[in-house]
Amino acid sequence: MADNAGTTRLESYYKLHAAIYDLSRWSFLFGRKEAIKGLPMLIKYPNEILEIGCGTGSNLSCLTKMYPMANFTGIDLSSEMLEKAARKKPIQNFKVNLIQANYLDFTADCKYDIIFLSYSLTMMGQYKSGVIDKAIEDLNEGGVLGIVDFNSSHFGWFKKWMQYNHVEMKNLVDHELLSTLEIEKRSLKNAYFGLWKYFIFFGRKLPN
């Protein structure tokens, strides 16, 4: 997802933030529940679900309740975040496969019906197009790629602050890559009266 230096910085960042992640992120990571609740309208009975950048497993915990018959995989760079995820009851009950790895180095042993990225793509720097490309490759035909993330801000000071926190709020979506998907949903919404915008995207992989 990033070069070695960038990966090390992210791992160090989440080593510090893992303990407070679930307590703090509700206040600004908007759209996650809305995105997850919209999935059953797009795909009712998935067999394999992957979250890239699964963090502490909050999204996976919600997904296990919605899709109790599916198999779940979560991948993340941070061992501390994955340790938090592993303690969650839904993660334990559904035997979610948690993997510490760089997604670009990960070789899946199956194709996925749903691949979900929640506020992770903006932290992948120059590698976000490669991540999207690989995610599309790892989808089954008819599978759905879901993304919720920061999009942009008109305020330079805010973008600098977010960059300090490893979030790049520009050139987020590679339209050329995403154009290979059939768009099911694409929405852009304001947060805190326009301090920044976030987006929700769902695209379906078409048959070759």
Short mmCIF file of C-alpha atoms in Angstrom, two decimals:
data_model
loop_
_atom_site.label_atom_id
_atom_site.label_comp_id
_atom_site.label_asym_id
_atom_site.label_seq_id
_atom_site.Cartn_x
_atom_site.Cartn_y
_atom_site.Cartn_z
CA MET A 1 0.00 0.00 0.00
CA ALA A 2 2.92 2.28 0.57
CA ASP A 3 6.68 2.24 0.43
CA ASN A 4 8.52 0.77 3.41
CA ALA A 5 8.96 4.15 5.09
CA GLY A 6 5.29 5.01 4.60
CA THR A 7 4.20 1.62 5.86
CA THR A 8 6.36 1.99 8.97
CA ARG A 9 4.90 5.44 9.67
CA LEU A 10 1.35 4.09 9.38
CA GLU A 11 2.11 1.15 11.64
CA SER A 12 3.61 3.52 14.23
CA TYR A 13 0.59 5.82 13.93
CA TYR A 14 -1.89 3.04 14.62
CA LYS A 15 0.26 1.60 17.37
CA LEU A 16 -0.54 4.81 19.23
CA HIS A 17 -4.16 5.14 18.09
CA ALA A 18 -5.40 1.55 18.36
CA ALA A 19 -6.42 1.92 22.01
CA ILE A 20 -8.66 4.95 21.34
CA TYR A 21 -9.74 4.22 17.77
CA ASP A 22 -13.27 2.98 18.46
CA LEU A 23 -13.85 5.69 21.07
CA SER A 24 -12.80 8.57 18.83
CA ARG A 25 -13.55 7.79 15.19
CA TRP A 26 -17.36 7.94 15.42
CA SER A 27 -17.03 11.74 15.49
CA PHE A 28 -15.65 12.08 11.97
CA LEU A 29 -15.68 8.81 10.02
CA PHE A 30 -19.14 9.40 8.61
CA GLY A 31 -21.11 7.18 6.24
CA ARG A 32 -19.84 3.79 7.38
CA LYS A 33 -23.14 2.50 8.75
CA GLU A 34 -25.06 3.94 5.81
CA ALA A 35 -22.75 2.17 3.37
CA ILE A 36 -22.98 -1.16 5.16
CA LYS A 37 -26.76 -0.99 5.45
CA GLY A 38 -26.98 -0.43 1.70
CA LEU A 39 -25.16 -3.63 0.79
CA PRO A 40 -28.10 -6.10 1.05
CA MET A 41 -29.94 -4.16 -1.65
CA LEU A 42 -27.02 -4.89 -3.99
CA ILE A 43 -26.07 -8.43 -3.05
CA LYS A 44 -28.22 -10.66 -0.84
CA TYR A 45 -26.24 -13.88 -0.36
CA PRO A 46 -22.47 -13.35 -0.65
CA ASN A 47 -20.18 -16.27 0.11
CA GLU A 48 -16.89 -14.40 0.57
CA ILE A 49 -16.43 -10.90 2.02
CA LEU A 50 -13.13 -9.01 2.35
CA GLU A 51 -12.43 -5.73 4.12
CA ILE A 52 -9.18 -3.99 3.19
CA GLY A 53 -7.89 -1.92 6.10
CA CYS A 54 -10.28 -3.58 8.55
CA GLY A 55 -8.73 -1.92 11.60
CA THR A 56 -10.42 -2.86 14.87
CA GLY A 57 -13.10 -4.90 13.12
CA SER A 58 -16.10 -2.62 13.69
CA ASN A 59 -17.33 -2.90 10.11
CA LEU A 60 -16.72 -6.64 9.96
CA SER A 61 -18.70 -7.05 13.18
CA CYS A 62 -21.67 -5.31 11.55
CA LEU A 63 -21.30 -7.34 8.37
CA THR A 64 -21.35 -10.65 10.26
CA LYS A 65 -24.80 -9.77 11.60
CA MET A 66 -26.08 -8.94 8.12
CA TYR A 67 -24.54 -11.94 6.37
CA PRO A 68 -24.31 -14.76 8.96
CA MET A 69 -23.75 -17.43 6.30
CA ALA A 70 -20.76 -15.72 4.64
CA ASN A 71 -17.03 -16.20 5.16
CA PHE A 72 -15.14 -13.09 6.26
CA THR A 73 -11.56 -11.90 5.82
CA GLY A 74 -10.05 -8.71 7.20
CA ILE A 75 -6.61 -7.44 6.21
CA ASP A 76 -4.67 -4.63 7.88
CA LEU A 77 -1.10 -3.40 8.32
CA SER A 78 -1.40 -2.86 12.07
CA SER A 79 -1.02 -5.77 14.47
CA GLU A 80 -2.34 -3.57 17.29
CA MET A 81 -5.55 -2.82 15.40
CA LEU A 82 -6.00 -6.49 14.54
CA GLU A 83 -5.50 -7.45 18.19
CA LYS A 84 -8.41 -5.14 19.05
CA ALA A 85 -10.48 -6.73 16.29
CA ALA A 86 -9.72 -10.24 17.50
CA ARG A 87 -11.25 -9.44 20.90
CA LYS A 88 -14.64 -8.55 19.46
CA LYS A 89 -17.29 -11.23 20.00
CA PRO A 90 -18.67 -11.24 16.41
CA ILE A 91 -15.13 -11.63 15.06
CA GLN A 92 -14.60 -14.60 17.37
CA ASN A 93 -18.04 -16.15 16.86
CA PHE A 94 -17.82 -16.05 13.07
CA LYS A 95 -14.15 -17.06 13.01
CA VAL A 96 -13.24 -14.07 10.87
CA ASN A 97 -9.89 -14.58 9.16
CA LEU A 98 -7.70 -11.64 10.23
CA ILE A 99 -4.49 -11.12 8.27
CA GLN A 100 -1.66 -8.68 8.96
CA ALA A 101 -0.31 -7.79 5.54
CA ASN A 102 0.04 -5.19 2.84
CA TYR A 103 -2.89 -5.84 0.53
CA LEU A 104 -0.73 -5.40 -2.56
CA ASP A 105 1.40 -8.31 -1.34
CA PHE A 106 -1.61 -10.45 -0.43
CA THR A 107 -2.58 -13.40 -2.62
CA ALA A 108 -6.21 -14.39 -2.17
CA ASP A 109 -7.14 -18.05 -2.34
CA CYS A 110 -10.64 -17.21 -3.57
CA LYS A 111 -12.61 -14.50 -5.33
CA TYR A 112 -14.78 -12.21 -3.23
CA ASP A 113 -18.43 -11.24 -3.61
CA ILE A 114 -17.98 -8.05 -1.57
CA ILE A 115 -14.78 -6.05 -1.05
CA PHE A 116 -15.13 -3.09 1.30
CA LEU A 117 -12.79 -0.18 2.05
CA SER A 118 -13.72 2.24 4.81
CA TYR A 119 -11.50 5.27 5.35
CA SER A 120 -8.41 3.37 4.31
CA LEU A 121 -7.94 4.38 0.68
CA THR A 122 -6.98 7.97 1.52
CA MET A 123 -4.05 6.63 3.55
CA MET A 124 -2.52 4.64 0.69
CA GLY A 125 -0.81 7.49 -1.14
CA GLN A 126 0.37 6.77 -4.66
CA TYR A 127 -0.70 3.13 -4.31
CA LYS A 128 -4.44 3.69 -4.13
CA SER A 129 -4.94 3.07 -7.86
CA GLY A 130 -3.04 -0.20 -7.53
CA VAL A 131 -5.21 -1.20 -4.58
CA ILE A 132 -8.40 -0.45 -6.52
CA ASP A 133 -7.07 -2.35 -9.52
CA LYS A 134 -6.22 -5.39 -7.38
CA ALA A 135 -9.58 -5.23 -5.59
CA ILE A 136 -11.41 -5.32 -8.91
CA GLU A 137 -9.27 -8.28 -9.95
CA ASP A 138 -10.07 -10.07 -6.68
CA LEU A 139 -13.84 -9.64 -7.13
CA ASN A 140 -16.09 -12.32 -8.53
CA GLU A 141 -18.06 -11.35 -11.62
CA GLY A 142 -21.17 -9.66 -10.29
CA GLY A 143 -19.34 -8.86 -7.05
CA VAL A 144 -19.52 -5.43 -5.42
CA LEU A 145 -16.71 -3.03 -4.49
CA GLY A 146 -17.77 -0.62 -1.74
CA ILE A 147 -15.78 2.44 -0.69
CA VAL A 148 -16.55 5.11 1.91
CA ASP A 149 -13.89 7.73 2.54
CA PHE A 150 -12.86 11.36 2.73
CA ASN A 151 -13.08 13.17 -0.59
CA SER A 152 -12.02 16.80 -0.41
CA SER A 153 -11.93 20.04 1.54
CA HIS A 154 -11.85 23.70 0.50
CA PHE A 155 -9.70 24.55 3.50
CA GLY A 156 -5.94 24.31 3.08
CA TRP A 157 -5.27 24.22 6.83
CA PHE A 158 -7.60 21.25 7.21
CA LYS A 159 -5.98 19.34 4.36
CA LYS A 160 -2.57 19.94 5.93
CA TRP A 161 -3.85 18.68 9.27
CA MET A 162 -5.26 15.56 7.64
CA GLN A 163 -2.00 15.02 5.75
CA TYR A 164 -0.20 15.17 9.10
CA ASN A 165 -2.51 12.30 10.10
CA HIS A 166 -1.57 10.36 6.94
CA VAL A 167 -4.78 11.21 5.04
CA GLU A 168 -4.48 12.57 1.49
CA MET A 169 -7.63 14.44 0.50
CA LYS A 170 -7.03 14.80 -3.22
CA ASN A 171 -7.09 12.69 -6.38
CA LEU A 172 -8.81 9.98 -4.39
CA VAL A 173 -10.64 7.91 -6.95
CA ASP A 174 -9.06 6.65 -10.14
CA HIS A 175 -11.99 7.22 -12.47
CA GLU A 176 -10.44 5.17 -15.25
CA LEU A 177 -10.25 2.10 -13.03
CA LEU A 178 -13.65 2.61 -11.45
CA SER A 179 -15.20 3.06 -14.89
CA THR A 180 -14.65 -0.67 -15.40
CA LEU A 181 -17.40 -1.23 -12.82
CA GLU A 182 -21.13 -0.73 -13.19
CA ILE A 183 -21.92 2.10 -10.79
CA GLU A 184 -24.61 1.15 -8.28
CA LYS A 185 -24.25 4.19 -6.02
CA ARG A 186 -22.09 7.29 -5.93
CA SER A 187 -22.86 10.05 -3.45
CA LEU A 188 -20.94 13.01 -2.08
CA LYS A 189 -21.90 14.52 1.28
CA ASN A 190 -20.83 17.39 3.50
CA ALA A 191 -19.43 16.90 6.99
CA TYR A 192 -19.54 19.61 9.64
CA PHE A 193 -21.27 22.15 7.40
CA GLY A 194 -18.81 21.71 4.55
CA LEU A 195 -15.50 21.52 6.41
CA TRP A 196 -14.91 18.45 4.25
CA LYS A 197 -16.78 16.14 1.93
CA TYR A 198 -16.93 12.36 2.10
CA PHE A 199 -18.23 9.92 -0.47
CA ILE A 200 -19.92 6.53 -0.71
CA PHE A 201 -19.33 4.42 -3.80
CA PHE A 202 -20.63 1.02 -4.86
CA GLY A 203 -19.65 -0.58 -8.15
CA ARG A 204 -20.40 -4.01 -9.57
CA LYS A 205 -17.87 -6.04 -11.56
CA LEU A 206 -19.20 -6.82 -15.01
CA PRO A 207 -18.61 -10.10 -16.85
CA ASN A 208 -15.58 -10.04 -19.16
#
